Amino acid sequence: MTAVALRGRFFDHEEGARARLWGNLLRVLSTIIVSSLVASIGFAQDAKSEKTGRHGSIESERKEAADAAGTDSLAEQAEEPVEMVVGSPPMVSDDTGTPGNGNWEINVVLDGDISKDSNAFELPLMDINYGIGDRFQLKYEVPYVVTRNTKFDENGERTTEQASGVSSSKVGVKCRFHGDDPSGLSLAVYPQVEFRTPGSKLEGEPDEGGEGGVAAEGVTCALPILLTKEFQRASITANLGAERTTEDNHVGIAASFGVGTRLTDELAVMGEIAGQDLNQADEGRILLNFGFRLKISDKQAFVGSVGHDIQDGADGQKHLYATLAYQHFFQPKKR
């Protein structure tokens, strides 16, 4: 996830009718998504899939021809169209793809989260990924964050607080445990841990100039399950996961669903709906997000997205999100 606001953790323990209602709505949403995926798979079971980008689970006529002729696979990638799978960055949803054995994927991300009383920007977020085998991916990311928050005291007087610095780091291991299905269906699990970056300042911890830090206290663990289904001209991605922070024993539920397609061999567009803390009555946040992926070469791409809350979260405000990122894929030279 690259939207800054989706990194906030708002946990309480309120119980009651609205909480039970949200639980029922979440179950209904999950049922609808699963039913839609099953129906889509059944409808398109005869559709011919393509291998694109980093999704090694989907066979391609180009790769079959290259293997038969003994052509180098990296050279063949230059002829492949742009990746159309919904994934992060620039989207909130994560896809099941991995870089491939010994390959690197580096993302330099600029993103912002803007609301009435607060602004937060990651300038930049460095996202580094490394492939182990065809099914595993190691990930490390760390952002430099600039925030501006407006607060009102008991007399109604307005004050503005600013903070900047290195924020919390995140590490993760993605494992695609299903991905050889000829239908183009792949499944993965992506456990991640977010923690205070060594040397970073905590939120509310002022320095000599009086400016506070931006790193969150405690450790947050997340365990999402990822699903990707590729058709010949479109793809769908779904995530469902839970996360918990050491500062609170509550478990938050997050879910997302996205669709992507190619407009040309160089340009793909994507859309998604994503929610966080869906099991909490007053704090569940839901956003609608639209993005693009522009292929520069077989090793480079620009991606971006713009999103807006359709349901506000714990702060009672709807947020606007924007992301722009440069992606670089490379493979060390073979000796």
GROMACS .gro file of C-alpha atoms in nm:
model
  335
    1MET     CA    1   0.000   0.000   0.000
    2THR     CA    2   0.136   0.337  -0.081
    3ALA     CA    3  -0.136   0.571   0.041
    4VAL     CA    4  -0.010   0.728   0.363
    5ALA     CA    5  -0.345   0.731   0.537
    6LEU     CA    6  -0.385   0.359   0.495
    7ARG     CA    7  -0.081   0.314   0.717
    8GLY     CA    8  -0.266   0.471   1.014
    9ARG     CA    9  -0.383   0.233   1.280
   10PHE     CA   10  -0.706   0.327   1.452
   11PHE     CA   11  -0.813   0.056   1.696
   12ASP     CA   12  -1.070   0.058   1.974
   13HIS     CA   13  -1.292  -0.203   2.133
   14GLU     CA   14  -1.643  -0.065   2.086
   15GLU     CA   15  -1.913  -0.330   2.067
   16GLY     CA   16  -2.281  -0.298   1.977
   17ALA     CA   17  -2.531  -0.317   1.702
   18ARG     CA   18  -2.331  -0.125   1.445
   19ALA     CA   19  -2.027  -0.347   1.495
   20ARG     CA   20  -2.240  -0.656   1.439
   21LEU     CA   21  -2.387  -0.490   1.131
   22TRP     CA   22  -2.040  -0.428   0.990
   23GLY     CA   23  -1.950  -0.788   1.054
   24ASN     CA   24  -2.254  -0.901   0.858
   25LEU     CA   25  -2.175  -0.660   0.575
   26LEU     CA   26  -1.817  -0.788   0.559
   27ARG     CA   27  -1.938  -1.146   0.528
   28VAL     CA   28  -2.179  -1.043   0.253
   29LEU     CA   29  -1.899  -0.854   0.072
   30SER     CA   30  -1.669  -1.155   0.094
   31THR     CA   31  -1.943  -1.382  -0.041
   32ILE     CA   32  -2.008  -1.149  -0.334
   33ILE     CA   33  -1.638  -1.126  -0.423
   34VAL     CA   34  -1.584  -1.502  -0.403
   35SER     CA   35  -1.896  -1.566  -0.609
   36SER     CA   36  -1.785  -1.313  -0.868
   37LEU     CA   37  -1.443  -1.474  -0.897
   38VAL     CA   38  -1.587  -1.822  -0.934
   39ALA     CA   39  -1.831  -1.699  -1.197
   40SER     CA   40  -1.555  -1.517  -1.385
   41ILE     CA   41  -1.334  -1.825  -1.384
   42GLY     CA   42  -1.617  -2.043  -1.512
   43PHE     CA   43  -1.715  -1.792  -1.777
   44ALA     CA   44  -1.362  -1.753  -1.909
   45GLN     CA   45  -1.229  -2.106  -1.866
   46ASP     CA   46  -1.184  -2.138  -2.241
   47ALA     CA   47  -1.021  -1.795  -2.279
   48LYS     CA   48  -0.660  -1.796  -2.382
   49SER     CA   49  -0.423  -1.641  -2.123
   50GLU     CA   50  -0.103  -1.449  -2.192
   51LYS     CA   51   0.219  -1.435  -1.997
   52THR     CA   52   0.283  -1.074  -1.899
   53GLY     CA   53   0.543  -0.899  -1.686
   54ARG     CA   54   0.632  -1.072  -1.362
   55HIS     CA   55   0.348  -1.327  -1.349
   56GLY     CA   56   0.523  -1.653  -1.427
   57SER     CA   57   0.209  -1.861  -1.363
   58ILE     CA   58   0.049  -1.780  -1.700
   59GLU     CA   59   0.177  -1.946  -2.015
   60SER     CA   60   0.246  -1.747  -2.330
   61GLU     CA   61   0.283  -1.833  -2.694
   62ARG     CA   62   0.580  -1.599  -2.709
   63LYS     CA   63   0.763  -1.784  -2.433
   64GLU     CA   64   0.684  -2.124  -2.583
   65ALA     CA   65   0.826  -2.007  -2.914
   66ALA     CA   66   1.131  -1.861  -2.742
   67ASP     CA   67   1.197  -2.181  -2.548
   68ALA     CA   68   1.166  -2.387  -2.862
   69ALA     CA   69   1.416  -2.167  -3.043
   70GLY     CA   70   1.649  -2.134  -2.743
   71THR     CA   71   1.600  -1.755  -2.737
   72ASP     CA   72   1.702  -1.567  -2.424
   73SER     CA   73   1.394  -1.504  -2.208
   74LEU     CA   74   1.501  -1.149  -2.118
   75ALA     CA   75   1.507  -1.051  -2.484
   76GLU     CA   76   1.158  -1.190  -2.527
   77GLN     CA   77   1.026  -0.975  -2.244
   78ALA     CA   78   1.097  -0.667  -2.453
   79GLU     CA   79   0.823  -0.777  -2.694
   80GLU     CA   80   0.562  -0.836  -2.426
   81PRO     CA   81   0.283  -0.585  -2.369
   82VAL     CA   82   0.251  -0.377  -2.054
   83GLU     CA   83   0.152  -0.554  -1.733
   84MET     CA   84  -0.222  -0.509  -1.671
   85VAL     CA   85  -0.253  -0.676  -1.329
   86VAL     CA   86  -0.374  -0.454  -1.043
   87GLY     CA   87  -0.083  -0.427  -0.798
   88SER     CA   88   0.114  -0.205  -0.564
   89PRO     CA   89   0.245   0.042  -0.655
   90PRO     CA   90   0.042   0.238  -0.750
   91MET     CA   91  -0.265   0.058  -0.617
   92VAL     CA   92  -0.354  -0.048  -0.263
   93SER     CA   93  -0.404  -0.412  -0.366
   94ASP     CA   94  -0.104  -0.642  -0.388
   95ASP     CA   95  -0.075  -0.893  -0.674
   96THR     CA   96   0.065  -1.247  -0.666
   97GLY     CA   97   0.356  -1.178  -0.902
   98THR     CA   98   0.723  -1.210  -0.803
   99PRO     CA   99   1.035  -1.074  -0.980
  100GLY     CA  100   1.174  -1.418  -1.063
  101ASN     CA  101   1.484  -1.595  -0.935
  102GLY     CA  102   1.772  -1.353  -0.876
  103ASN     CA  103   1.582  -1.057  -1.020
  104TRP     CA  104   1.525  -0.718  -0.857
  105GLU     CA  105   1.229  -0.479  -0.867
  106ILE     CA  106   1.295  -0.126  -0.739
  107ASN     CA  107   1.010   0.122  -0.693
  108VAL     CA  108   1.069   0.491  -0.620
  109VAL     CA  109   0.733   0.621  -0.501
  110LEU     CA  110   0.597   0.971  -0.439
  111ASP     CA  111   0.255   0.980  -0.278
  112GLY     CA  112   0.025   1.207  -0.082
  113ASP     CA  113  -0.274   1.189   0.150
  114ILE     CA  114  -0.475   1.511   0.175
  115SER     CA  115  -0.773   1.589   0.396
  116LYS     CA  116  -0.933   1.900   0.544
  117ASP     CA  117  -0.718   1.909   0.857
  118SER     CA  118  -0.407   1.713   0.760
  119ASN     CA  119  -0.162   1.647   0.479
  120ALA     CA  120   0.096   1.369   0.461
  121PHE     CA  121   0.348   1.302   0.185
  122GLU     CA  122   0.604   1.028   0.126
  123LEU     CA  123   0.895   1.197  -0.056
  124PRO     CA  124   0.998   0.935  -0.146
  125LEU     CA  125   0.915   0.581  -0.043
  126MET     CA  126   1.182   0.331  -0.144
  127ASP     CA  127   1.041  -0.014  -0.217
  128ILE     CA  128   1.301  -0.287  -0.286
  129ASN     CA  129   1.206  -0.641  -0.390
  130TYR     CA  130   1.418  -0.947  -0.466
  131GLY     CA  131   1.308  -1.278  -0.615
  132ILE     CA  132   1.411  -1.616  -0.471
  133GLY     CA  133   1.311  -1.892  -0.707
  134ASP     CA  134   0.998  -1.841  -0.911
  135ARG     CA  135   0.756  -1.827  -0.618
  136PHE     CA  136   0.919  -1.620  -0.341
  137GLN     CA  137   0.982  -1.248  -0.301
  138LEU     CA  138   1.164  -1.057  -0.028
  139LYS     CA  139   1.056  -0.698   0.028
  140TYR     CA  140   1.185  -0.396   0.220
  141GLU     CA  141   1.038  -0.048   0.210
  142VAL     CA  142   1.100   0.274   0.401
  143PRO     CA  143   0.959   0.625   0.340
  144TYR     CA  144   1.066   0.979   0.418
  145VAL     CA  145   0.745   1.145   0.539
  146VAL     CA  146   0.639   1.508   0.566
  147THR     CA  147   0.320   1.584   0.759
  148ARG     CA  148   0.112   1.893   0.841
  149ASN     CA  149  -0.174   1.867   1.090
  150THR     CA  150  -0.424   2.133   1.198
  151LYS     CA  151  -0.564   2.115   1.551
  152PHE     CA  152  -0.810   2.322   1.752
  153ASP     CA  153  -0.781   2.379   2.125
  154GLU     CA  154  -1.069   2.404   2.372
  155ASN     CA  155  -1.106   2.774   2.290
  156GLY     CA  156  -1.137   2.703   1.921
  157GLU     CA  157  -0.799   2.849   1.835
  158ARG     CA  158  -0.626   2.688   1.542
  159THR     CA  159  -0.269   2.558   1.556
  160THR     CA  160  -0.063   2.382   1.291
  161GLU     CA  161   0.192   2.113   1.366
  162GLN     CA  162   0.456   2.000   1.117
  163ALA     CA  163   0.678   1.696   1.124
  164SER     CA  164   0.916   1.519   0.891
  165GLY     CA  165   1.169   1.240   0.888
  166VAL     CA  166   1.226   0.875   0.817
  167SER     CA  167   0.915   0.679   0.909
  168SER     CA  168   0.854   0.313   0.991
  169SER     CA  169   1.012   0.035   0.784
  170LYS     CA  170   0.829  -0.266   0.647
  171VAL     CA  171   0.963  -0.610   0.555
  172GLY     CA  172   0.770  -0.894   0.394
  173VAL     CA  173   0.794  -1.233   0.229
  174LYS     CA  174   0.556  -1.318  -0.055
  175CYS     CA  175   0.493  -1.683  -0.135
  176ARG     CA  176   0.289  -1.779  -0.439
  177PHE     CA  177   0.166  -2.123  -0.340
  178HIS     CA  178  -0.058  -2.174  -0.644
  179GLY     CA  179   0.027  -2.048  -0.988
  180ASP     CA  180   0.058  -2.328  -1.242
  181ASP     CA  181  -0.311  -2.343  -1.328
  182PRO     CA  182  -0.355  -2.301  -1.709
  183SER     CA  183  -0.664  -2.092  -1.637
  184GLY     CA  184  -0.440  -1.806  -1.517
  185LEU     CA  185  -0.545  -1.825  -1.152
  186SER     CA  186  -0.273  -1.767  -0.891
  187LEU     CA  187  -0.280  -1.743  -0.510
  188ALA     CA  188  -0.022  -1.609  -0.266
  189VAL     CA  189   0.027  -1.524   0.098
  190TYR     CA  190   0.221  -1.210   0.193
  191PRO     CA  191   0.310  -1.179   0.565
  192GLN     CA  192   0.458  -0.837   0.653
  193VAL     CA  193   0.598  -0.667   0.962
  194GLU     CA  194   0.616  -0.289   1.010
  195PHE     CA  195   0.848  -0.148   1.276
  196ARG     CA  196   1.023   0.170   1.382
  197THR     CA  197   1.325   0.236   1.163
  198PRO     CA  198   1.638   0.249   1.380
  199GLY     CA  199   1.730   0.611   1.451
  200SER     CA  200   1.394   0.754   1.345
  201LYS     CA  201   1.195   0.994   1.561
  202LEU     CA  202   0.861   0.889   1.707
  203GLU     CA  203   0.541   1.083   1.647
  204GLY     CA  204   0.521   1.367   1.897
  205GLU     CA  205   0.893   1.344   1.980
  206PRO     CA  206   1.027   1.696   1.904
  207ASP     CA  207   1.384   1.764   1.798
  208GLU     CA  208   1.595   2.071   1.879
  209GLY     CA  209   1.391   2.278   1.635
  210GLY     CA  210   1.065   2.171   1.795
  211GLU     CA  211   0.957   1.958   1.500
  212GLY     CA  212   0.824   1.614   1.584
  213GLY     CA  213   0.893   1.279   1.427
  214VAL     CA  214   0.671   1.063   1.208
  215ALA     CA  215   0.757   0.702   1.299
  216ALA     CA  216   0.485   0.497   1.469
  217GLU     CA  217   0.550   0.327   1.799
  218GLY     CA  218   0.519  -0.051   1.828
  219VAL     CA  219   0.520  -0.329   1.570
  220THR     CA  220   0.238  -0.410   1.327
  221CYS     CA  221   0.197  -0.753   1.170
  222ALA     CA  222  -0.018  -0.813   0.863
  223LEU     CA  223  -0.120  -1.137   0.694
  224PRO     CA  224  -0.303  -1.089   0.362
  225ILE     CA  225  -0.406  -1.357   0.114
  226LEU     CA  226  -0.375  -1.251  -0.251
  227LEU     CA  227  -0.563  -1.371  -0.558
  228THR     CA  228  -0.494  -1.284  -0.920
  229LYS     CA  229  -0.683  -1.408  -1.224
  230GLU     CA  230  -0.563  -1.318  -1.572
  231PHE     CA  231  -0.769  -1.336  -1.888
  232GLN     CA  232  -0.656  -1.254  -2.238
  233ARG     CA  233  -0.761  -0.889  -2.221
  234ALA     CA  234  -0.825  -0.821  -1.851
  235SER     CA  235  -0.729  -0.925  -1.500
  236ILE     CA  236  -0.879  -0.925  -1.152
  237THR     CA  237  -0.708  -0.901  -0.814
  238ALA     CA  238  -0.854  -0.960  -0.468
  239ASN     CA  239  -0.697  -0.927  -0.122
  240LEU     CA  240  -0.828  -1.031   0.217
  241GLY     CA  241  -0.618  -0.998   0.532
  242ALA     CA  242  -0.582  -0.915   0.898
  243GLU     CA  243  -0.338  -0.695   1.086
  244ARG     CA  244  -0.253  -0.638   1.449
  245THR     CA  245  -0.031  -0.392   1.632
  246THR     CA  246   0.154  -0.447   1.958
  247GLU     CA  247   0.003  -0.122   2.088
  248ASP     CA  248  -0.345  -0.276   2.073
  249ASN     CA  249  -0.472  -0.633   2.083
  250HIS     CA  250  -0.747  -0.566   1.832
  251VAL     CA  251  -0.728  -0.734   1.490
  252GLY     CA  252  -0.828  -0.519   1.193
  253ILE     CA  253  -0.969  -0.664   0.871
  254ALA     CA  254  -0.875  -0.527   0.527
  255ALA     CA  255  -1.008  -0.627   0.185
  256SER     CA  256  -0.982  -0.505  -0.174
  257PHE     CA  257  -1.096  -0.594  -0.524
  258GLY     CA  258  -0.956  -0.456  -0.850
  259VAL     CA  259  -0.981  -0.490  -1.229
  260GLY     CA  260  -0.718  -0.404  -1.489
  261THR     CA  261  -0.699  -0.401  -1.869
  262ARG     CA  262  -0.473  -0.280  -2.152
  263LEU     CA  263  -0.562   0.013  -2.372
  264THR     CA  264  -0.249  -0.036  -2.584
  265ASP     CA  265   0.065  -0.250  -2.567
  266GLU     CA  266   0.227   0.032  -2.365
  267LEU     CA  267  -0.063   0.154  -2.147
  268ALA     CA  268  -0.282  -0.026  -1.894
  269VAL     CA  269  -0.553   0.115  -1.668
  270MET     CA  270  -0.676  -0.018  -1.334
  271GLY     CA  271  -0.952   0.041  -1.082
  272GLU     CA  272  -1.013  -0.090  -0.731
  273ILE     CA  273  -1.220  -0.058  -0.417
  274ALA     CA  274  -1.031  -0.108  -0.090
  275GLY     CA  275  -1.128  -0.103   0.275
  276GLN     CA  276  -0.945  -0.101   0.609
  277ASP     CA  277  -1.073  -0.176   0.961
  278LEU     CA  278  -1.391  -0.314   0.805
  279ASN     CA  279  -1.481  -0.499   1.124
  280GLN     CA  280  -1.511  -0.175   1.324
  281ALA     CA  281  -1.838   0.013   1.326
  282ASP     CA  282  -1.708   0.371   1.336
  283GLU     CA  283  -1.359   0.337   1.192
  284GLY     CA  284  -1.395   0.139   0.870
  285ARG     CA  285  -1.250   0.336   0.578
  286ILE     CA  286  -1.335   0.255   0.213
  287LEU     CA  287  -1.174   0.418  -0.089
  288LEU     CA  288  -1.216   0.408  -0.465
  289ASN     CA  289  -0.890   0.419  -0.661
  290PHE     CA  290  -0.800   0.449  -1.031
  291GLY     CA  291  -0.453   0.403  -1.178
  292PHE     CA  292  -0.239   0.354  -1.487
  293ARG     CA  293   0.081   0.176  -1.587
  294LEU     CA  294   0.292   0.313  -1.874
  295LYS     CA  295   0.562   0.087  -2.013
  296ILE     CA  296   0.884   0.267  -2.107
  297SER     CA  297   1.086  -0.044  -2.188
  298ASP     CA  298   1.104  -0.407  -2.085
  299LYS     CA  299   1.282  -0.293  -1.765
  300GLN     CA  300   1.112   0.036  -1.683
  301ALA     CA  301   0.763   0.174  -1.623
  302PHE     CA  302   0.583   0.476  -1.481
  303VAL     CA  303   0.273   0.413  -1.269
  304GLY     CA  304   0.026   0.640  -1.097
  305SER     CA  305  -0.311   0.653  -0.926
  306VAL     CA  306  -0.569   0.889  -0.779
  307GLY     CA  307  -0.819   0.783  -0.516
  308HIS     CA  308  -1.081   0.922  -0.278
  309ASP     CA  309  -1.263   0.789   0.025
  310ILE     CA  310  -1.624   0.693  -0.029
  311GLN     CA  311  -1.655   0.626   0.344
  312ASP     CA  312  -1.450   0.813   0.603
  313GLY     CA  313  -1.263   0.647   0.887
  314ALA     CA  314  -1.189   0.725   1.252
  315ASP     CA  315  -1.106   1.093   1.187
  316GLY     CA  316  -1.446   1.156   1.031
  317GLN     CA  317  -1.293   1.306   0.714
  318LYS     CA  318  -1.273   1.186   0.356
  319HIS     CA  319  -0.920   1.181   0.214
  320LEU     CA  320  -0.777   1.233  -0.134
  321TYR     CA  321  -0.485   1.009  -0.236
  322ALA     CA  322  -0.233   1.046  -0.519
  323THR     CA  323   0.061   0.822  -0.616
  324LEU     CA  324   0.330   0.844  -0.881
  325ALA     CA  325   0.612   0.590  -0.907
  326TYR     CA  326   0.903   0.484  -1.125
  327GLN     CA  327   0.960   0.108  -1.155
  328HIS     CA  328   1.286  -0.054  -1.257
  329PHE     CA  329   1.330  -0.426  -1.311
  330PHE     CA  330   1.671  -0.576  -1.364
  331GLN     CA  331   1.852  -0.907  -1.364
  332PRO     CA  332   2.219  -0.942  -1.271
  333LYS     CA  333   2.439  -1.042  -1.562
  334LYS     CA  334   2.514  -1.410  -1.580
  335ARG     CA  335   2.879  -1.503  -1.558
   0.00000   0.00000   0.00000
